[in-house]
Amino acid sequence: MERRRDDSNDEVSVKGPVGEGSRRVDARDKVTGDAQFAADIFPSGALTAVVVRSTVTRGRVVDDNFEELREMEGVEAVLTAEDVPGENVVPVIEDDQPALAESTVRYDGEPIALIAVRGRRQADQIGDLIEVEYEEEEPVLDPQKSLQENSPEVAQPEFSEGGNLFTRLEIDKGDVDRAIEDSPVVVEGEYETGYQEHAYMEPQGVVALPAPHGGIEIRGTMQCPYYVRNAVSRVLGLSLNRIKVVQVATGGAFGGKEDVPSQLSAYAALLSHATNEPVKLIYDRREDIKVTSKRHPSTVRYVTAADRDGNLTGVKVGIYLDSGAYQTLSPAVLWRSLVHATGPYNVPNVKVVARSVATNKVPNGAFRGFGSPQVIFPYESQLELLAEEVGIDQVELRKKNILRPGDVTATNQRLEKSVGAAQTLERAEELSGWTETKREYSEWNSRHENVKKGIGVSSVMYGVGMGASAPILDKAGAYVKLESDGSLTFAVGNTEMGQGAETVLSQIAAEALGVRLEDVNMTEVDTSRVPDSGPTVASRATTMSGNAIVNAVNNLKPRIERVAKEILGCESVSIEDGQIVCEDGDESVDLDEVAGEMWLNNVDMAAEGWAEKGVKDWDPETARGDAYFVFSYATHITKVEVDTVTGKVNLTQHVAVHDSGRIINPTTAAGQVEGGAAQGIGFALSEDLAMEGGKFLDPDFTNYLVPTSMDIPDDMIVDFVEAEYPEGPYGAKGLGEVPLMASHGAVINAISDAIRARIYSYPATPEKVLKAYLDGE
Amino acid sequence: MELEFTVNGREYVQDVPPDTRLIDFLREDLNLTSVKEGCGVGECGSCTVLVDGKSILSCLTYMPEIDGKEVLTLEGITDGDELHPLQQAFIDTGGVQCGFCTPGFIMVALELLNENPDPTRDEIRKWIEGNICRCTGYRKIVDAIELAARWMREGQEAVEA
């Protein structure tokens, strides 16, 4: 990738580490085994927590042997809902989810009691001794049936919009029915996606420790320490200032550690509070897959209309998301589905009705892309149907419709800054050799029966940050401290979970101050250091914490410059590579010397920074206005070979082009793209959890097929078109989620191109591919 | 039951309950926490260690099986402050993201390079197929192993010259 430095045309020029493919600052600890993950913490005398879970999908607890368990040697506490000192709730968006079920259980695996056991090996055996008796009821499993009037109640009435409808959202722009009626080309389809499990390699885990003044400290794997702090505060009935949450090395998250760590932390905190002892709670893989949130299964209907040239005239969408038993993040996930339903395309007439529905299943939540993959698969499939009907090339069709600067989105948001959608499409077309490949594959397919080749494209846009769905969370704090030796310590509230935030934010801190990357050090994220900085989600960490760091450094810098000017005796100075240089002469002084002087003269060497990003003119009633402060864009193109005897799909090349504004670190950014693309490939091809009667049949890696090194093409081309975002740090906007979103659609479209038949549900297993191929013949 | 074995070059003669998994002994008794439990059923490879030079899954191995054998974990491949070429290569290529799977990948890669100092990319991809990484999409891990192999060959040539 080309590096642009000190380009005088750039609004945001860089001189230091921003834009360098610097090595990750956390890599050394991770290759030596020094990085301490939650399970690696062994507090002296810690009790082991065991969560007693419902073994029925729907029903009531009628009897248990908890009294007997309490008397057992080694059992230090058995807690049920009535032992919760604060509120019995795990707060997310709504307060509908109890920490521990109060007799009514709404899904298989719902927590009903907590046990603290002395000794991990003893804890392994306690499961066999627990006896709970239930009165079972017929579960509600199908979202569409759940909405019928005679359906038993799953959603609690105070948290529903009527019956088992959690939330209904709508966009209604123009006159879509008329557009469909008047348009010469109309295509329709119904699409389904199943469960996608995050499969972060590190299972969920926390440690709760008694803290001074009756408080509690949580150390664990998590994305959102401030969510955890809030949950622990509510469940213990303690004020926020008594609770300290420290995020430790986090082994992948992908949305799966957004709200779920609040549950584990509440459980561990309850047991620690009750026993006044350290408590450790680590899920094993089966428990983790079985009881933690996943991507919402979906059923989505699309009607897409266009004129004879392929210009989109109207899109009508109905979305059903299966939320499971509690709301958790469903309203926000649904909002993403709603706002992203037309993709990065110009559509004058739009109607989208989106519903999230309660069922007796594990509550679903955040997963990289957050409700958007469920609409991307359909809208990108619909474009293929349309291209076929109109008789136009798939890339050409997208070029006609793709959003360009000045265009408006489905919510009438005018896109002005940093709109690189079309460039991603053009660059991906070029890098993949689209036209030649199409010709070559067509030639191949006309002469071969056993292997068919195909190429597919998918373009996406993604709103960075919380946007209008939760503007109160789009804020972030930072704290910087120049040490007396000239090194810089900084603290933020957004977390490193593997994505590279610690490195990118360190680069931003070093760039802002004018020092080398090795001169800055990010502290572990700890809620007691900086104000509530919102969650580390929505591809927002670089933009939000990055801006907060720049603000903090800018608040500190005048003090450094003042002391440096006194030392140097010149009027104006600049800081570069750890030196303060007179702008009108050759004199310079090292930062460490200036820092030492500041320390000697009792100068305040610390500063705070703040960032917030609102959206303007959003009307929730009509869903009109600015949904997000900025969007990121991407186009992926995939090439596949399909074995028409077995249905097996082999990816031969994957091209990924992204516009995420200026790329702070090309190496970590490419890593995000490659890994995200791989998760999307898994979503499209293999990842699925079988369920019967509301229970997962095989919640393990033997049956849940995460892509291996042999499933992901070695030939992966990653590139960035950098439509700089002037309001982001050094022109950056978000990246994290976008690669997953763009890859799966390209894969499914490539398969359809190869077998000349469409597949309407994920994952496209060999059986499904074969059936579609044979049915299509 | 009394067992004799070495871990990272250090000899142990120890009484260990025979139903103790190797992973638990390494993590809880020796504090060798690079050995990670990702699944507990031998599907993810995060707990890989070498026993007499061969990669094994420590979550499926019970202590009596290592009697008289040499165990090597990630902690044992570092020479003082000096990183092993594989460790350095994982840093340099961006083969590390969340880092939870990294110890297992480095250990299987070490076994590969001991057996085949000059593997092709496809040979590397096939070799690491039993280890799951959810962050990287594997390409930069293959880059890392390829780079380390080159460094190790060049180092060997330098020694021989």
Short mmCIF file of N, CA and C in Angstrom, two decimals, chain A residues 51-116:
data_model
loop_
_atom_site.label_atom_id
_atom_site.label_comp_id
_atom_site.label_asym_id
_atom_site.label_seq_id
_atom_site.Cartn_x
_atom_site.Cartn_y
_atom_site.Cartn_z
N VAL A 51 -22.59 -22.30 37.66
CA VAL A 51 -23.91 -21.75 37.39
C VAL A 51 -24.88 -22.91 37.19
N VAL A 52 -25.93 -22.94 38.00
CA VAL A 52 -26.97 -23.98 37.84
C VAL A 52 -27.95 -23.47 36.80
N ARG A 53 -28.16 -24.26 35.77
CA ARG A 53 -28.96 -23.80 34.63
C ARG A 53 -30.17 -24.67 34.38
N SER A 54 -31.17 -24.04 33.88
CA SER A 54 -32.39 -24.76 33.51
C SER A 54 -32.07 -25.84 32.48
N THR A 55 -32.67 -27.00 32.67
CA THR A 55 -32.51 -28.07 31.69
C THR A 55 -33.77 -28.22 30.84
N VAL A 56 -34.73 -27.32 31.05
CA VAL A 56 -35.92 -27.33 30.20
C VAL A 56 -36.00 -26.01 29.44
N THR A 57 -36.74 -26.03 28.34
CA THR A 57 -36.80 -24.88 27.46
C THR A 57 -37.82 -23.86 27.94
N ARG A 58 -38.86 -24.35 28.56
CA ARG A 58 -39.90 -23.45 29.07
C ARG A 58 -40.59 -24.15 30.23
N GLY A 59 -40.75 -23.45 31.33
CA GLY A 59 -41.43 -24.10 32.45
C GLY A 59 -41.22 -23.36 33.75
N ARG A 60 -41.47 -24.10 34.85
CA ARG A 60 -41.32 -23.51 36.18
C ARG A 60 -40.52 -24.47 37.06
N VAL A 61 -39.70 -23.86 37.91
CA VAL A 61 -38.97 -24.67 38.88
C VAL A 61 -39.94 -25.00 40.01
N VAL A 62 -40.11 -26.27 40.32
CA VAL A 62 -41.04 -26.61 41.40
C VAL A 62 -40.32 -27.18 42.62
N ASP A 63 -39.13 -27.70 42.43
CA ASP A 63 -38.41 -28.22 43.60
C ASP A 63 -36.91 -28.25 43.30
N ASP A 64 -36.11 -28.21 44.38
CA ASP A 64 -34.66 -28.31 44.19
C ASP A 64 -34.02 -28.83 45.47
N ASN A 65 -32.74 -29.19 45.38
CA ASN A 65 -32.04 -29.68 46.58
C ASN A 65 -30.98 -28.70 47.06
N PHE A 66 -31.23 -27.40 46.83
CA PHE A 66 -30.22 -26.40 47.17
C PHE A 66 -29.91 -26.38 48.67
N GLU A 67 -30.93 -26.65 49.51
CA GLU A 67 -30.68 -26.67 50.96
C GLU A 67 -29.65 -27.74 51.31
N GLU A 68 -29.80 -28.91 50.69
CA GLU A 68 -28.83 -29.99 50.94
C GLU A 68 -27.45 -29.60 50.43
N LEU A 69 -27.41 -28.98 49.24
CA LEU A 69 -26.12 -28.59 48.67
C LEU A 69 -25.39 -27.61 49.59
N ARG A 70 -26.16 -26.72 50.20
CA ARG A 70 -25.56 -25.70 51.08
C ARG A 70 -24.81 -26.34 52.25
N GLU A 71 -25.26 -27.53 52.66
CA GLU A 71 -24.64 -28.20 53.81
C GLU A 71 -23.41 -29.01 53.42
N MET A 72 -23.19 -29.16 52.12
CA MET A 72 -22.09 -30.03 51.68
C MET A 72 -20.73 -29.41 51.95
N GLU A 73 -19.76 -30.28 52.26
CA GLU A 73 -18.40 -29.81 52.49
C GLU A 73 -17.84 -29.23 51.20
N GLY A 74 -17.22 -28.09 51.32
CA GLY A 74 -16.62 -27.46 50.13
C GLY A 74 -17.55 -26.50 49.43
N VAL A 75 -18.85 -26.58 49.74
CA VAL A 75 -19.80 -25.63 49.13
C VAL A 75 -19.88 -24.40 50.04
N GLU A 76 -19.44 -23.27 49.54
CA GLU A 76 -19.38 -22.07 50.37
C GLU A 76 -20.61 -21.19 50.24
N ALA A 77 -21.32 -21.33 49.14
CA ALA A 77 -22.55 -20.55 48.97
C ALA A 77 -23.40 -21.15 47.86
N VAL A 78 -24.71 -21.11 48.05
CA VAL A 78 -25.65 -21.42 46.97
C VAL A 78 -26.65 -20.26 46.95
N LEU A 79 -26.68 -19.54 45.86
CA LEU A 79 -27.52 -18.34 45.79
C LEU A 79 -28.63 -18.52 44.75
N THR A 80 -29.82 -18.05 45.11
CA THR A 80 -30.92 -18.01 44.15
C THR A 80 -31.41 -16.56 44.03
N ALA A 81 -32.44 -16.37 43.24
CA ALA A 81 -32.93 -15.01 42.98
C ALA A 81 -33.18 -14.24 44.28
N GLU A 82 -33.67 -14.94 45.30
CA GLU A 82 -34.02 -14.19 46.53
C GLU A 82 -32.79 -13.75 47.33
N ASP A 83 -31.60 -14.26 46.96
CA ASP A 83 -30.38 -13.85 47.66
C ASP A 83 -29.70 -12.66 47.00
N VAL A 84 -30.29 -12.13 45.94
CA VAL A 84 -29.66 -11.00 45.24
C VAL A 84 -29.88 -9.73 46.06
N PRO A 85 -28.78 -9.09 46.52
CA PRO A 85 -28.96 -7.94 47.41
C PRO A 85 -29.48 -6.68 46.70
N GLY A 86 -29.15 -6.53 45.43
CA GLY A 86 -29.63 -5.36 44.68
C GLY A 86 -30.84 -5.75 43.85
N GLU A 87 -30.82 -5.34 42.56
CA GLU A 87 -31.92 -5.69 41.67
C GLU A 87 -31.57 -6.98 40.93
N ASN A 88 -32.54 -7.84 40.78
CA ASN A 88 -32.29 -9.10 40.08
C ASN A 88 -32.41 -8.88 38.58
N VAL A 89 -31.38 -8.28 38.01
CA VAL A 89 -31.44 -7.93 36.59
C VAL A 89 -30.02 -7.89 36.01
N VAL A 90 -29.90 -8.31 34.74
CA VAL A 90 -28.67 -8.03 34.00
C VAL A 90 -29.05 -6.97 32.96
N PRO A 91 -28.76 -5.70 33.25
CA PRO A 91 -29.24 -4.64 32.38
C PRO A 91 -28.47 -4.61 31.06
N VAL A 92 -29.19 -4.48 29.95
CA VAL A 92 -28.53 -4.23 28.67
C VAL A 92 -29.23 -3.00 28.10
N ILE A 93 -30.22 -3.21 27.22
CA ILE A 93 -31.00 -2.06 26.76
C ILE A 93 -32.27 -1.97 27.60
N GLU A 94 -32.98 -3.09 27.70
CA GLU A 94 -34.14 -3.17 28.60
C GLU A 94 -33.71 -3.93 29.86
N ASP A 95 -34.49 -3.81 30.90
CA ASP A 95 -34.19 -4.53 32.14
C ASP A 95 -35.01 -5.81 32.26
N ASP A 96 -35.15 -6.53 31.13
CA ASP A 96 -36.06 -7.67 31.16
C ASP A 96 -35.42 -8.99 31.57
N GLN A 97 -34.08 -9.01 31.63
CA GLN A 97 -33.42 -10.28 31.88
C GLN A 97 -32.98 -10.40 33.33
N PRO A 98 -33.56 -11.37 34.08
CA PRO A 98 -33.12 -11.51 35.47
C PRO A 98 -31.72 -12.10 35.54
N ALA A 99 -30.98 -11.74 36.58
CA ALA A 99 -29.68 -12.38 36.79
C ALA A 99 -29.89 -13.87 37.06
N LEU A 100 -30.89 -14.16 37.91
CA LEU A 100 -31.25 -15.55 38.20
C LEU A 100 -32.76 -15.68 38.07
N ALA A 101 -33.20 -16.71 37.36
CA ALA A 101 -34.63 -16.86 37.10
C ALA A 101 -35.40 -17.01 38.41
N GLU A 102 -36.56 -16.37 38.45
CA GLU A 102 -37.41 -16.46 39.65
C GLU A 102 -38.51 -17.49 39.39
N SER A 103 -38.19 -18.69 39.34
CA SER A 103 -39.06 -19.86 39.09
C SER A 103 -39.45 -20.03 37.62
N THR A 104 -39.88 -18.97 36.92
CA THR A 104 -40.19 -19.15 35.49
C THR A 104 -38.90 -19.22 34.69
N VAL A 105 -38.74 -20.27 33.88
CA VAL A 105 -37.56 -20.32 33.00
C VAL A 105 -38.03 -20.23 31.56
N ARG A 106 -37.26 -19.45 30.77
CA ARG A 106 -37.69 -19.13 29.41
C ARG A 106 -36.78 -19.70 28.33
N TYR A 107 -35.66 -20.29 28.71
CA TYR A 107 -34.83 -20.97 27.69
C TYR A 107 -33.96 -22.03 28.35
N ASP A 108 -33.53 -22.98 27.54
CA ASP A 108 -32.65 -24.05 28.00
C ASP A 108 -31.29 -23.45 28.34
N GLY A 109 -30.91 -23.58 29.61
CA GLY A 109 -29.62 -23.01 30.02
C GLY A 109 -29.76 -21.74 30.83
N GLU A 110 -30.99 -21.29 31.06
CA GLU A 110 -31.17 -20.06 31.84
C GLU A 110 -30.69 -20.28 33.28
N PRO A 111 -29.92 -19.34 33.82
CA PRO A 111 -29.38 -19.52 35.18
C PRO A 111 -30.48 -19.47 36.24
N ILE A 112 -30.43 -20.42 37.18
CA ILE A 112 -31.41 -20.39 38.26
C ILE A 112 -30.75 -20.32 39.64
N ALA A 113 -29.46 -20.69 39.70
CA ALA A 113 -28.75 -20.59 40.98
C ALA A 113 -27.25 -20.52 40.73
N LEU A 114 -26.53 -20.05 41.75
CA LEU A 114 -25.08 -19.95 41.67
C LEU A 114 -24.47 -20.69 42.85
N ILE A 115 -23.40 -21.44 42.60
CA ILE A 115 -22.73 -22.16 43.68
C ILE A 115 -21.26 -21.77 43.71
N ALA A 116 -20.75 -21.51 44.90
CA ALA A 116 -19.31 -21.27 45.06
C ALA A 116 -18.71 -22.49 45.74
#
